PDB file of C-alpha atoms and ligand atoms in Angstrom:
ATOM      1  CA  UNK A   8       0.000   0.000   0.000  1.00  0.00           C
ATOM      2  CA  UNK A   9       2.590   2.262   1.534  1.00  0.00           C
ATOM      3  CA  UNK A  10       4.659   2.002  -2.033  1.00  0.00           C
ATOM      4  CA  UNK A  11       1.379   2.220  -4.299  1.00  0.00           C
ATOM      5  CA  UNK A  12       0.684   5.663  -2.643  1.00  0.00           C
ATOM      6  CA  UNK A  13       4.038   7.173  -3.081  1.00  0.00           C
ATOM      7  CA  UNK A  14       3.816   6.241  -6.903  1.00  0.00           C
ATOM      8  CA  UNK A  15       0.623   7.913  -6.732  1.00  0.00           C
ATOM      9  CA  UNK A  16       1.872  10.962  -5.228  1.00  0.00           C
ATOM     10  CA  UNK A  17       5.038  10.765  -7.849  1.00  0.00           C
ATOM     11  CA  UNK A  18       2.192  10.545 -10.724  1.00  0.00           C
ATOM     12  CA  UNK A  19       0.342  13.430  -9.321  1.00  0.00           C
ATOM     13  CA  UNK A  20       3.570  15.385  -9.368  1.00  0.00           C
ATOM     14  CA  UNK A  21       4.719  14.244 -12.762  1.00  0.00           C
ATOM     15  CA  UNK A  22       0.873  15.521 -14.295  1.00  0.00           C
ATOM     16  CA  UNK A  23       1.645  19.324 -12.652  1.00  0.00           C
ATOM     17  CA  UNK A  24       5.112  18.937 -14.078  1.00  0.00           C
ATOM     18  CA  UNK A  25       3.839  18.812 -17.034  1.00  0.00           C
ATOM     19  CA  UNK A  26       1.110  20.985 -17.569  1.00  0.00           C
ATOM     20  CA  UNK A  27       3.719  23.521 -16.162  1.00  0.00           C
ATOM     21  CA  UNK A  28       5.792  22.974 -18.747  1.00  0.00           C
ATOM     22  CA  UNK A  29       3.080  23.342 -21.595  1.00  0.00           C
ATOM     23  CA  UNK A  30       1.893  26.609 -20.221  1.00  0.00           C
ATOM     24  CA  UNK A  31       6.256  27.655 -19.961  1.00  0.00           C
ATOM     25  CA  UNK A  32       6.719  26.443 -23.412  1.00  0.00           C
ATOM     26  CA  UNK A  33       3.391  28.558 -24.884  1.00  0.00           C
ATOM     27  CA  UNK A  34       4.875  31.828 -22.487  1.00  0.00           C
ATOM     28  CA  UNK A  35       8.253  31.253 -24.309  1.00  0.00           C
ATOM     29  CA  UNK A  36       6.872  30.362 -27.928  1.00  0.00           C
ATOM     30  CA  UNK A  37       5.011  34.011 -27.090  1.00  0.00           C
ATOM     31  CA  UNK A  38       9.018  35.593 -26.844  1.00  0.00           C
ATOM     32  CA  UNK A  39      10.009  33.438 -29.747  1.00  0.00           C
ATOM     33  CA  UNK A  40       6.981  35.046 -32.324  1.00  0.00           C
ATOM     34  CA  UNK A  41       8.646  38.367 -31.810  1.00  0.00           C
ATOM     35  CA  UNK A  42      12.259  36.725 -32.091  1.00  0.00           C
ATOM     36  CA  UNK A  43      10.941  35.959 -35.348  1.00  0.00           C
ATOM     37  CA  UNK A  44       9.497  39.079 -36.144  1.00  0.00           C
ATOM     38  CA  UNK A  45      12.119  41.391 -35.021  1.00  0.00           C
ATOM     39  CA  UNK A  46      15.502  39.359 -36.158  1.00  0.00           C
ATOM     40  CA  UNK A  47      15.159  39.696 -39.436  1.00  0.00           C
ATOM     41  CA  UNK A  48      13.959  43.185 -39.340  1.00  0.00           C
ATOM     42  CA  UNK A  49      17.281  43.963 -36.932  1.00  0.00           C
ATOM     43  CA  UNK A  50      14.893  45.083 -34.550  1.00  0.00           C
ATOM     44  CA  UNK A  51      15.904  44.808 -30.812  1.00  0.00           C
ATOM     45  CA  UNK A  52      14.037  42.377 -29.074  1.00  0.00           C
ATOM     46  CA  UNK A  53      13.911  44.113 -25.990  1.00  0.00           C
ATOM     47  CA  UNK A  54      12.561  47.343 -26.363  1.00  0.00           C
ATOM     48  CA  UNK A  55      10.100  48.780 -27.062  1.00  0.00           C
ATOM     49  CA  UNK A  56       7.883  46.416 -25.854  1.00  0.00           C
ATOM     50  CA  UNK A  57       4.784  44.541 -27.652  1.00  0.00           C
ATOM     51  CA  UNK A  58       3.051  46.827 -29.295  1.00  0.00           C
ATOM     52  CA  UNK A  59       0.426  46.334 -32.783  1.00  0.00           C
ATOM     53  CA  UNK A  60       2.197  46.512 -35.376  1.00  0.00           C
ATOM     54  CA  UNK A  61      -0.810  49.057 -37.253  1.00  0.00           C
ATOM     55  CA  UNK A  62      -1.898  51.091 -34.773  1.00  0.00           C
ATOM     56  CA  UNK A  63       0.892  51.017 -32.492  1.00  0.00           C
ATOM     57  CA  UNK A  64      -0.821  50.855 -29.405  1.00  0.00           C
ATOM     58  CA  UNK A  65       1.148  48.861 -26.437  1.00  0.00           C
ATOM     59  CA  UNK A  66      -0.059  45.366 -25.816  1.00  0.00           C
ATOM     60  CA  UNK A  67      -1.704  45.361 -22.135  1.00  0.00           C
ATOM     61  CA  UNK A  68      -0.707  41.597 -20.127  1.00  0.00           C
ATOM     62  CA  UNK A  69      -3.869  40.148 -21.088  1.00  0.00           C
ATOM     63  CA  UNK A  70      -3.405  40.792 -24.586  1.00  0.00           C
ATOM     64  CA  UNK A  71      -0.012  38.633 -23.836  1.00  0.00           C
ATOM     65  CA  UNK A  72      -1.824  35.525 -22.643  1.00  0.00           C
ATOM     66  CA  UNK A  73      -0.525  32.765 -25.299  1.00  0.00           C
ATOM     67  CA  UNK A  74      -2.617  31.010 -27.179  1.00  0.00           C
ATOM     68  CA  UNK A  75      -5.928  32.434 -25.205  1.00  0.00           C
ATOM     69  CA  UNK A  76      -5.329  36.145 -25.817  1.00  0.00           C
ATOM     70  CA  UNK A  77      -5.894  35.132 -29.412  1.00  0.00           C
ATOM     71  CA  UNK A  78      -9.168  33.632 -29.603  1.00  0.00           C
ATOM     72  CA  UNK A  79     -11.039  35.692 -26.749  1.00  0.00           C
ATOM     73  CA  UNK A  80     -10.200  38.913 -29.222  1.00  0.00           C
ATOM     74  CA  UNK A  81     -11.005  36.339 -32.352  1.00  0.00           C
ATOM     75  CA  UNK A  82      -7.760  37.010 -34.045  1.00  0.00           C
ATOM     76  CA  UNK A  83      -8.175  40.931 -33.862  1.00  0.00           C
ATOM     77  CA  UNK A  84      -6.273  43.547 -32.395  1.00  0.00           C
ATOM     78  CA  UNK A  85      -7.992  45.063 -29.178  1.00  0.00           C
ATOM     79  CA  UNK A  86      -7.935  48.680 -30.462  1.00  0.00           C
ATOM     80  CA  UNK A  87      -7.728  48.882 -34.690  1.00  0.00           C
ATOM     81  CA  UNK A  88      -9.361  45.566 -35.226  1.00  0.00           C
ATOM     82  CA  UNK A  89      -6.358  44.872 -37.715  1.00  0.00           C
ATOM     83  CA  UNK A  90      -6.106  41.212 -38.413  1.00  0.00           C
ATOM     84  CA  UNK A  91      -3.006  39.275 -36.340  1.00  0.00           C
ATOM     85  CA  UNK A  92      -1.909  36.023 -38.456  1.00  0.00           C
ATOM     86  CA  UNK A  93      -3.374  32.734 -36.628  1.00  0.00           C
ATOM     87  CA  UNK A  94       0.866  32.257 -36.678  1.00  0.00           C
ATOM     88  CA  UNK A  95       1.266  33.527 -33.569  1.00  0.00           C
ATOM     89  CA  UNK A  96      -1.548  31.402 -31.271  1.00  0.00           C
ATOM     90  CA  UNK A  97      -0.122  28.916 -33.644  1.00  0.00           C
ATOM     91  CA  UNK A  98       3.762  28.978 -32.763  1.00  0.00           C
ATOM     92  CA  UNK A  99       3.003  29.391 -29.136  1.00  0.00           C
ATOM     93  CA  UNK A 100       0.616  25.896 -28.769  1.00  0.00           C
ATOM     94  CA  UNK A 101       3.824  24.060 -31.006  1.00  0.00           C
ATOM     95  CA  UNK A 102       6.104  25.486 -28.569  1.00  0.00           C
ATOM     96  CA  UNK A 103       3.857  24.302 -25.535  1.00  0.00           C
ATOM     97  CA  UNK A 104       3.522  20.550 -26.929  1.00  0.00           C
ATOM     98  CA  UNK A 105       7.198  20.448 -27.381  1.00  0.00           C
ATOM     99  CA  UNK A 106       8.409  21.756 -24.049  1.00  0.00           C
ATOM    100  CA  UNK A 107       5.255  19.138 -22.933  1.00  0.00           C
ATOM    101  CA  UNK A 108       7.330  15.881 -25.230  1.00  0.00           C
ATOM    102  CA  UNK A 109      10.644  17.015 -23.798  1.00  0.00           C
ATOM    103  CA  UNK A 110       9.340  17.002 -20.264  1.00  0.00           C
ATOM    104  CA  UNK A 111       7.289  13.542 -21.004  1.00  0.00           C
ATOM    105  CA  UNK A 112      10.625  12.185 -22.091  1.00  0.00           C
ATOM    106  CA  UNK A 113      13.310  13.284 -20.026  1.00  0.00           C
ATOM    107  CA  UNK A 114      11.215  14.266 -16.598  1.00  0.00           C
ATOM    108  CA  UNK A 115      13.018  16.438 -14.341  1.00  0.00           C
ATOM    109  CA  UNK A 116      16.589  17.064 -15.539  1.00  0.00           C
ATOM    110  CA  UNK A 117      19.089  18.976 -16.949  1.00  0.00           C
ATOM    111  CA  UNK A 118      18.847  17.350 -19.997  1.00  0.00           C
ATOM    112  CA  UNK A 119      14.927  18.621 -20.395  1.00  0.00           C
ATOM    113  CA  UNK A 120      16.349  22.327 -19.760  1.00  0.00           C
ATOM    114  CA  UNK A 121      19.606  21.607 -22.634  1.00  0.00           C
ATOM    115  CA  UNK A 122      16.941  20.048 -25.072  1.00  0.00           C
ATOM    116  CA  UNK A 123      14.088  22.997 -24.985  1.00  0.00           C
ATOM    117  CA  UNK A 124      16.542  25.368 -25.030  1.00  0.00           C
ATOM    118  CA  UNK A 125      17.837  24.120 -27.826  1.00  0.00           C
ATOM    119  CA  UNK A 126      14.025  23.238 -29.521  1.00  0.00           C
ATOM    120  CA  UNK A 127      13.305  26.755 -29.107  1.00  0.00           C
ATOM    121  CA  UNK A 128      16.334  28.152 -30.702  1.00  0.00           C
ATOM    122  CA  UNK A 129      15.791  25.810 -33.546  1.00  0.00           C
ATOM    123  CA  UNK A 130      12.364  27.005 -33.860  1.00  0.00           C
ATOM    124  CA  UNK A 131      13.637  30.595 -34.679  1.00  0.00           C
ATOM    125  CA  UNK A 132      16.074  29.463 -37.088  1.00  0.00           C
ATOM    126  CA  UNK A 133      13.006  27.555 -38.996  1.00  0.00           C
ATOM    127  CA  UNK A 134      10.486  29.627 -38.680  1.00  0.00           C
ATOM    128  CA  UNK A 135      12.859  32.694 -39.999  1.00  0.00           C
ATOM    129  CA  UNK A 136      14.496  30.356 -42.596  1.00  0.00           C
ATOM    130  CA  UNK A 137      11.004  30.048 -44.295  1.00  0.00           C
ATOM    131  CA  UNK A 138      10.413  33.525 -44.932  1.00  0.00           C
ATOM    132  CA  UNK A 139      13.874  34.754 -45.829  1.00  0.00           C
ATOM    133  CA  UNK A 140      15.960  32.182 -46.132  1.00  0.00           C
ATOM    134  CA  UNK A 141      18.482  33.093 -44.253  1.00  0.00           C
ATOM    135  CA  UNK A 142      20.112  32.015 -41.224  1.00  0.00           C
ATOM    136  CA  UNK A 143      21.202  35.239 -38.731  1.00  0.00           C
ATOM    137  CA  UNK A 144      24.526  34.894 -37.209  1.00  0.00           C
ATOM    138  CA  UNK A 145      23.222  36.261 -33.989  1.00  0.00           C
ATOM    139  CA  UNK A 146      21.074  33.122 -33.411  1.00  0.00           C
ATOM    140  CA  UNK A 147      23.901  31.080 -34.355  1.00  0.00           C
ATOM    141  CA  UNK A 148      26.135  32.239 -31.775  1.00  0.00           C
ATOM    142  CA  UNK A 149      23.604  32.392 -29.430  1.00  0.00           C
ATOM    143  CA  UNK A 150      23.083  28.479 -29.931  1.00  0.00           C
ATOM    144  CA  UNK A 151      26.507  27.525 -29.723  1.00  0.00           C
ATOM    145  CA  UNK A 152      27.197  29.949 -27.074  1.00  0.00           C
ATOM    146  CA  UNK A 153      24.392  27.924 -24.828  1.00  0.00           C
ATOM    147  CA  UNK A 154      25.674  24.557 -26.356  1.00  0.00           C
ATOM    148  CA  UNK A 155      29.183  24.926 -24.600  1.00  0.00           C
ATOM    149  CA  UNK A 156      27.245  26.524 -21.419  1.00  0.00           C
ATOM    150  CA  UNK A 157      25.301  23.316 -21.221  1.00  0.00           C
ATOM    151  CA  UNK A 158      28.431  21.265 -22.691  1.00  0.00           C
ATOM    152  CA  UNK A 159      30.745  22.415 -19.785  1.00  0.00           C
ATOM    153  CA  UNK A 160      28.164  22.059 -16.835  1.00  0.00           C
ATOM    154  CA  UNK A 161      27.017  18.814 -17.766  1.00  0.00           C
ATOM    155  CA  UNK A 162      31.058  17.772 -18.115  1.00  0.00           C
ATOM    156  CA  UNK A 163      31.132  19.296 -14.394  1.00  0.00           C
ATOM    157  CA  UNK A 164      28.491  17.663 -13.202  1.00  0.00           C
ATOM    158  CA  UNK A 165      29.310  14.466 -14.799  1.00  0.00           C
ATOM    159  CA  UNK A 166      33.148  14.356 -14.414  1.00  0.00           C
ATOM    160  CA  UNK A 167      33.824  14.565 -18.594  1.00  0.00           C
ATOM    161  CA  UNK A 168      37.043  13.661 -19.152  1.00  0.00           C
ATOM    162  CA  UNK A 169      38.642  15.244 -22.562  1.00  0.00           C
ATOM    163  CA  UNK A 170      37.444  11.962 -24.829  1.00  0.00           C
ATOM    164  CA  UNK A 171      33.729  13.394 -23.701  1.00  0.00           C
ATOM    165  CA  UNK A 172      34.032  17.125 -24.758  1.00  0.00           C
ATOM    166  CA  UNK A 173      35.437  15.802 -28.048  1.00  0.00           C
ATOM    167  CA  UNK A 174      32.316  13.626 -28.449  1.00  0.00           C
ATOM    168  CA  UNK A 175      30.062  16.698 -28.385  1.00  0.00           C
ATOM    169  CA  UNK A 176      32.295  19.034 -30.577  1.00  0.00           C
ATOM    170  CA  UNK A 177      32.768  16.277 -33.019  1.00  0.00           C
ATOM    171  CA  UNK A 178      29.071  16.135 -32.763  1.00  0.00           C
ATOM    172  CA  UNK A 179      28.860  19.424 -34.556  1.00  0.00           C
ATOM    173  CA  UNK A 180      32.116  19.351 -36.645  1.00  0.00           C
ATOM    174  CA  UNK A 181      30.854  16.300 -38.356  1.00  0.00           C
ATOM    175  CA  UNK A 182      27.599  16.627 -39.908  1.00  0.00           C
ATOM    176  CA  UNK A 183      28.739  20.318 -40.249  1.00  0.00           C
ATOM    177  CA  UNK A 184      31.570  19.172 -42.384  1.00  0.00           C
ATOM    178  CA  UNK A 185      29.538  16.827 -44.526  1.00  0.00           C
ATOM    179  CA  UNK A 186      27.279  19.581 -45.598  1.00  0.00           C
ATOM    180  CA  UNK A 187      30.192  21.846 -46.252  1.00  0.00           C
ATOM    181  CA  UNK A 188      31.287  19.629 -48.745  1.00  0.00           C
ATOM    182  CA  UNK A 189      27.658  19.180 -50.456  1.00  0.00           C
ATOM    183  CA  UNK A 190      28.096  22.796 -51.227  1.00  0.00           C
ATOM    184  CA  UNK A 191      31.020  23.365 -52.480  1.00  0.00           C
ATOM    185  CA  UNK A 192      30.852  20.028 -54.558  1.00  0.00           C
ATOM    186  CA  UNK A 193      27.291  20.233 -55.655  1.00  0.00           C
ATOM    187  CA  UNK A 194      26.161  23.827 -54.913  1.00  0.00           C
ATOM    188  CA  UNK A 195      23.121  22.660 -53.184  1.00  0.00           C
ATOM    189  CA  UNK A 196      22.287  24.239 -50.038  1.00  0.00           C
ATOM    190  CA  UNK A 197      23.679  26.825 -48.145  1.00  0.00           C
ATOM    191  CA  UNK A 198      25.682  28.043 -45.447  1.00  0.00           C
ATOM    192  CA  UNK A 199      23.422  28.691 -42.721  1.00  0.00           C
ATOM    193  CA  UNK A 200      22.671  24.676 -42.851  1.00  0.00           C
ATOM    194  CA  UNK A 201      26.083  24.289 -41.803  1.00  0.00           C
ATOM    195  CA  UNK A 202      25.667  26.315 -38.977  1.00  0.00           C
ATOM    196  CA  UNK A 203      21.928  25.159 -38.111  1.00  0.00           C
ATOM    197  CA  UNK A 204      23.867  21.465 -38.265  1.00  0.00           C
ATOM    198  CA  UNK A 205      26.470  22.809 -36.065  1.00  0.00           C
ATOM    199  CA  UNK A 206      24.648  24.412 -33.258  1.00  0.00           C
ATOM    200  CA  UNK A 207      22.243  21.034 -33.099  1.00  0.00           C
ATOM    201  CA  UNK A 208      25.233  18.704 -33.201  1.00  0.00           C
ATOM    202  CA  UNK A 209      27.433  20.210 -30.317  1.00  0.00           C
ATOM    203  CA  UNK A 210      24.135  19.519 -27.972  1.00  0.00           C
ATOM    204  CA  UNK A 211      23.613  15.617 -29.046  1.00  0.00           C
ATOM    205  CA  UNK A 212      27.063  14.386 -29.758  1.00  0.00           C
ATOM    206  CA  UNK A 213      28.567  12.504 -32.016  1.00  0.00           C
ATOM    207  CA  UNK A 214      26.094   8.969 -32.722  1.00  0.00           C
ATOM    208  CA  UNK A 215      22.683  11.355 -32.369  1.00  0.00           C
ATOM    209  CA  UNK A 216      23.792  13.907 -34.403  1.00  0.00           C
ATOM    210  CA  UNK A 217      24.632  11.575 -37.412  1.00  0.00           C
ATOM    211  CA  UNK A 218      21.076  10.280 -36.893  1.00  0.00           C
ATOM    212  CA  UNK A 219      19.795  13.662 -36.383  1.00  0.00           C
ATOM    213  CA  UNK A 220      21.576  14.128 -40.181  1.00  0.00           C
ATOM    214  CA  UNK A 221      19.959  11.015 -41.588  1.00  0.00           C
ATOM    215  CA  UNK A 222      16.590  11.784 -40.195  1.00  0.00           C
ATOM    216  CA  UNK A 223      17.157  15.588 -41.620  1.00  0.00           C
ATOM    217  CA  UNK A 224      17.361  14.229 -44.985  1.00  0.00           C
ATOM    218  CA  UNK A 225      14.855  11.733 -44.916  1.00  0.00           C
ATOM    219  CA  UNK A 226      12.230  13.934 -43.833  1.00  0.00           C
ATOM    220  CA  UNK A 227      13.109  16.775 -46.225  1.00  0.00           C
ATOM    221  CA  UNK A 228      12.885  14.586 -49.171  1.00  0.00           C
ATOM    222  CA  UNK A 229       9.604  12.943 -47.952  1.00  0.00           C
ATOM    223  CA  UNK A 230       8.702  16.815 -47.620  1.00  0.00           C
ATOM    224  CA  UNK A 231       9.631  18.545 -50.486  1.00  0.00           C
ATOM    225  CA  UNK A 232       7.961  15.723 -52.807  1.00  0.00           C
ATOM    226  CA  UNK A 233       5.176  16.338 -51.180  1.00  0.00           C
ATOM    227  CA  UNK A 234       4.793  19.905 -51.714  1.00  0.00           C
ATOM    228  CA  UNK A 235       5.892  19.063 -55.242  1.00  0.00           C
ATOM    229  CA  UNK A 236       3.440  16.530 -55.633  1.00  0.00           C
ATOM    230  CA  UNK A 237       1.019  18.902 -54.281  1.00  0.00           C
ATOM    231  CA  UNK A 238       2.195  21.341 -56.494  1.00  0.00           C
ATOM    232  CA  UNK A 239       3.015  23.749 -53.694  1.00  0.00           C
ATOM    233  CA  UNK A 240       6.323  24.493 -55.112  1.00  0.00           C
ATOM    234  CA  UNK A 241       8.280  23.276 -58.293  1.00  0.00           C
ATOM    235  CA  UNK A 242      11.550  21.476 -58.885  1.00  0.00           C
ATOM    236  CA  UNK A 243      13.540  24.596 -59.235  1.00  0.00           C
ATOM    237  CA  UNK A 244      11.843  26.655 -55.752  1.00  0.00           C
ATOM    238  CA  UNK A 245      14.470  26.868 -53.386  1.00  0.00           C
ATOM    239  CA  UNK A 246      13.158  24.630 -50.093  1.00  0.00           C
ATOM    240  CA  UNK A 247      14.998  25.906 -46.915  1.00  0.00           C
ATOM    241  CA  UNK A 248      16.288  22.922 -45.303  1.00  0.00           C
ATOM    242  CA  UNK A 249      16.781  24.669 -41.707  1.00  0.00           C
ATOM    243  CA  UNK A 250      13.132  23.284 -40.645  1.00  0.00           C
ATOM    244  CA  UNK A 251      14.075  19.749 -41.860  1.00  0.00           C
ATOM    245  CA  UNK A 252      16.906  19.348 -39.428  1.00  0.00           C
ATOM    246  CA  UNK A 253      15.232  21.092 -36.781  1.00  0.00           C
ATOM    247  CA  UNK A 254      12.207  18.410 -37.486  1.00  0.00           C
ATOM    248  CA  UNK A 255      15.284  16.070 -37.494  1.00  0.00           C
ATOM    249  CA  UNK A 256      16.479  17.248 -34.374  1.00  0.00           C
ATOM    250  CA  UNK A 257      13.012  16.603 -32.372  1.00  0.00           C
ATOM    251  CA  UNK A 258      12.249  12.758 -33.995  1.00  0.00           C
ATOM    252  CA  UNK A 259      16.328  12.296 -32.453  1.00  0.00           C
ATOM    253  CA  UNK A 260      15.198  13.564 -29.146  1.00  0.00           C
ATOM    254  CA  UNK A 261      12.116  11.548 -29.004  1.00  0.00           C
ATOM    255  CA  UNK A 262      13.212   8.081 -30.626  1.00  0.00           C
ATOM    256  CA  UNK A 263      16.693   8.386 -31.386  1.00  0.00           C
ATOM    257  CA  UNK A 264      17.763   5.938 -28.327  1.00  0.00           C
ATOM    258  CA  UNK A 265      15.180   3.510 -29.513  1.00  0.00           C
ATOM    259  CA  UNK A 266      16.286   3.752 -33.313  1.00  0.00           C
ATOM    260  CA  UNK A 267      20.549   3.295 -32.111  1.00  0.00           C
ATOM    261  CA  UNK A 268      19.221   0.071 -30.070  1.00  0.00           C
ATOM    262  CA  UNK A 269      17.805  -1.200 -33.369  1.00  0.00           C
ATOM    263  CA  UNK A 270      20.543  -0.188 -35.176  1.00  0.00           C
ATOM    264  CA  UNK A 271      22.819  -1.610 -32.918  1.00  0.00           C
ATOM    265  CA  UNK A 272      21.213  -5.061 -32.451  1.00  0.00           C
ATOM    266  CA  UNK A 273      21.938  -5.930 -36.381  1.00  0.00           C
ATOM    267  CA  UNK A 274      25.686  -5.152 -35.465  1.00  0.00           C
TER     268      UNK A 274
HETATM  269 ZN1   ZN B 329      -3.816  47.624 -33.739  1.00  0.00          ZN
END
């Protein structure tokens, strides 16, 4: 009985755990939208503060409310009734379900913190690749800035010896380096791949990020015929790639142990 109740409790903690981490992920996809809106217009993303982009007029906190703000004004803004793109609710829920998978699959940890962290700067880089892209070199540093942050505290905590820190930057060196050569022997691609490839890599190491690579690939061509197929774009549209290894990067987090063990058990 005794050990059936403390399970319970753990379950009961586990379900708040949770829904706190939705409701964190939706709060940051809400700073991400105007990450995306801002970067590419060199905008700083600290001041001024949300405001309509119309009529100007500051966002109060409960026009801020992810997700909830949007439907209770029905897509509108408060004041000039100007139309806000269903992009924004839409951004914030994605962000809340993938803070919620991270926290379903790695519970309390520093891993969950290194992986949303690096989810959410990934989502930037996608979401900005698709309307210009282009890849800013602010968000790259900024990933592998909080890739050796999380690198180097994980070594501490973990006693890393040097083999280990190699893993990691080998982790982004490698895929990084395979891409590099795509371009300059093919043309295909560009440049901000690399460093999309890069950032990802140095936070899964070595084995995940070649899977992380694979899966990349796999899903953009299963993709991109799609939207050929559907005759969303044709053979000669440029397709930014960023979103397929940040798609990539999520299928590694979620079943890339599971797909090694398979792998590994034909070895
Ligand atoms: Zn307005």
């Amino acid at each position: 009985m005794e050990v059936k109740k403390g399970v319970d409790n753990m379950g009961n903690y586990l379900v708040i755990y949770y829904v706190f981490s939705f409701i964190m992920g939706s709060i940051i996809g809400s700073f991400l939208n105007v990450c995306i809106y801002r970067i590419p217009r060199e905008e700083s993303l600290a001041y001024p503060s949300s405001h309509c982009p119309k009529c100007n007029n500051k966002l109060k906190w409960r026009d801020l409310i992810p997700i909830i703000s949007y439907m209770f004004l029905k897509g509108k803004c408060r004041y000039c009734k100007e139309k806000i793109g269903v992009r924004y609710p839409l951004i914030e829920l994605f962000t809340g379900i993938v803070y919620l998978i991270v926290a379903i699959e790695y519970g309390v940890s520093l891993n969950y913190l290194k992986y949303v962290t690096l989810l959410s700067i990934l989502i930037v880089i996608s979401f900005i690749d698709m309307q210009t892209m282009d890849v800013y070199f602010s968000i790259t540093v900024t990933g592998v800035i909080f890739g050796l942050i999380f690198l180097v505290t994980q070594g501490i905590l973990q006693n890393y010896i040097l083999k280990d820190y190699i893993y990691y930057i080998l982790g982004g060196i490698v895929p990084a380096g395979i891409i590099s050569l795509i371009i300059l022997l093919t043309g295909g691609m560009g440049w901000g791949d690399v460093e999309i490839c890069f950032i990802s890599g140095i936070f899964l190491g070595l084995k995940r990020s070649l899977l992380m690579f694979l899966l990349s690939f796999i899903i953009g061509t299963v993709i991109s015929l799609g939207l050929i197929l559907c005759e969303k774009k044709t053979r000669k549209d440029p397709i930014p790639f960023g979103p397929f290894i940040a798609l990539g990067t999520l299928c590694t987090l979620i079943f890339g142990d599971n797909i090694l063990l398979w792998y590994l058990s034909f070895i």
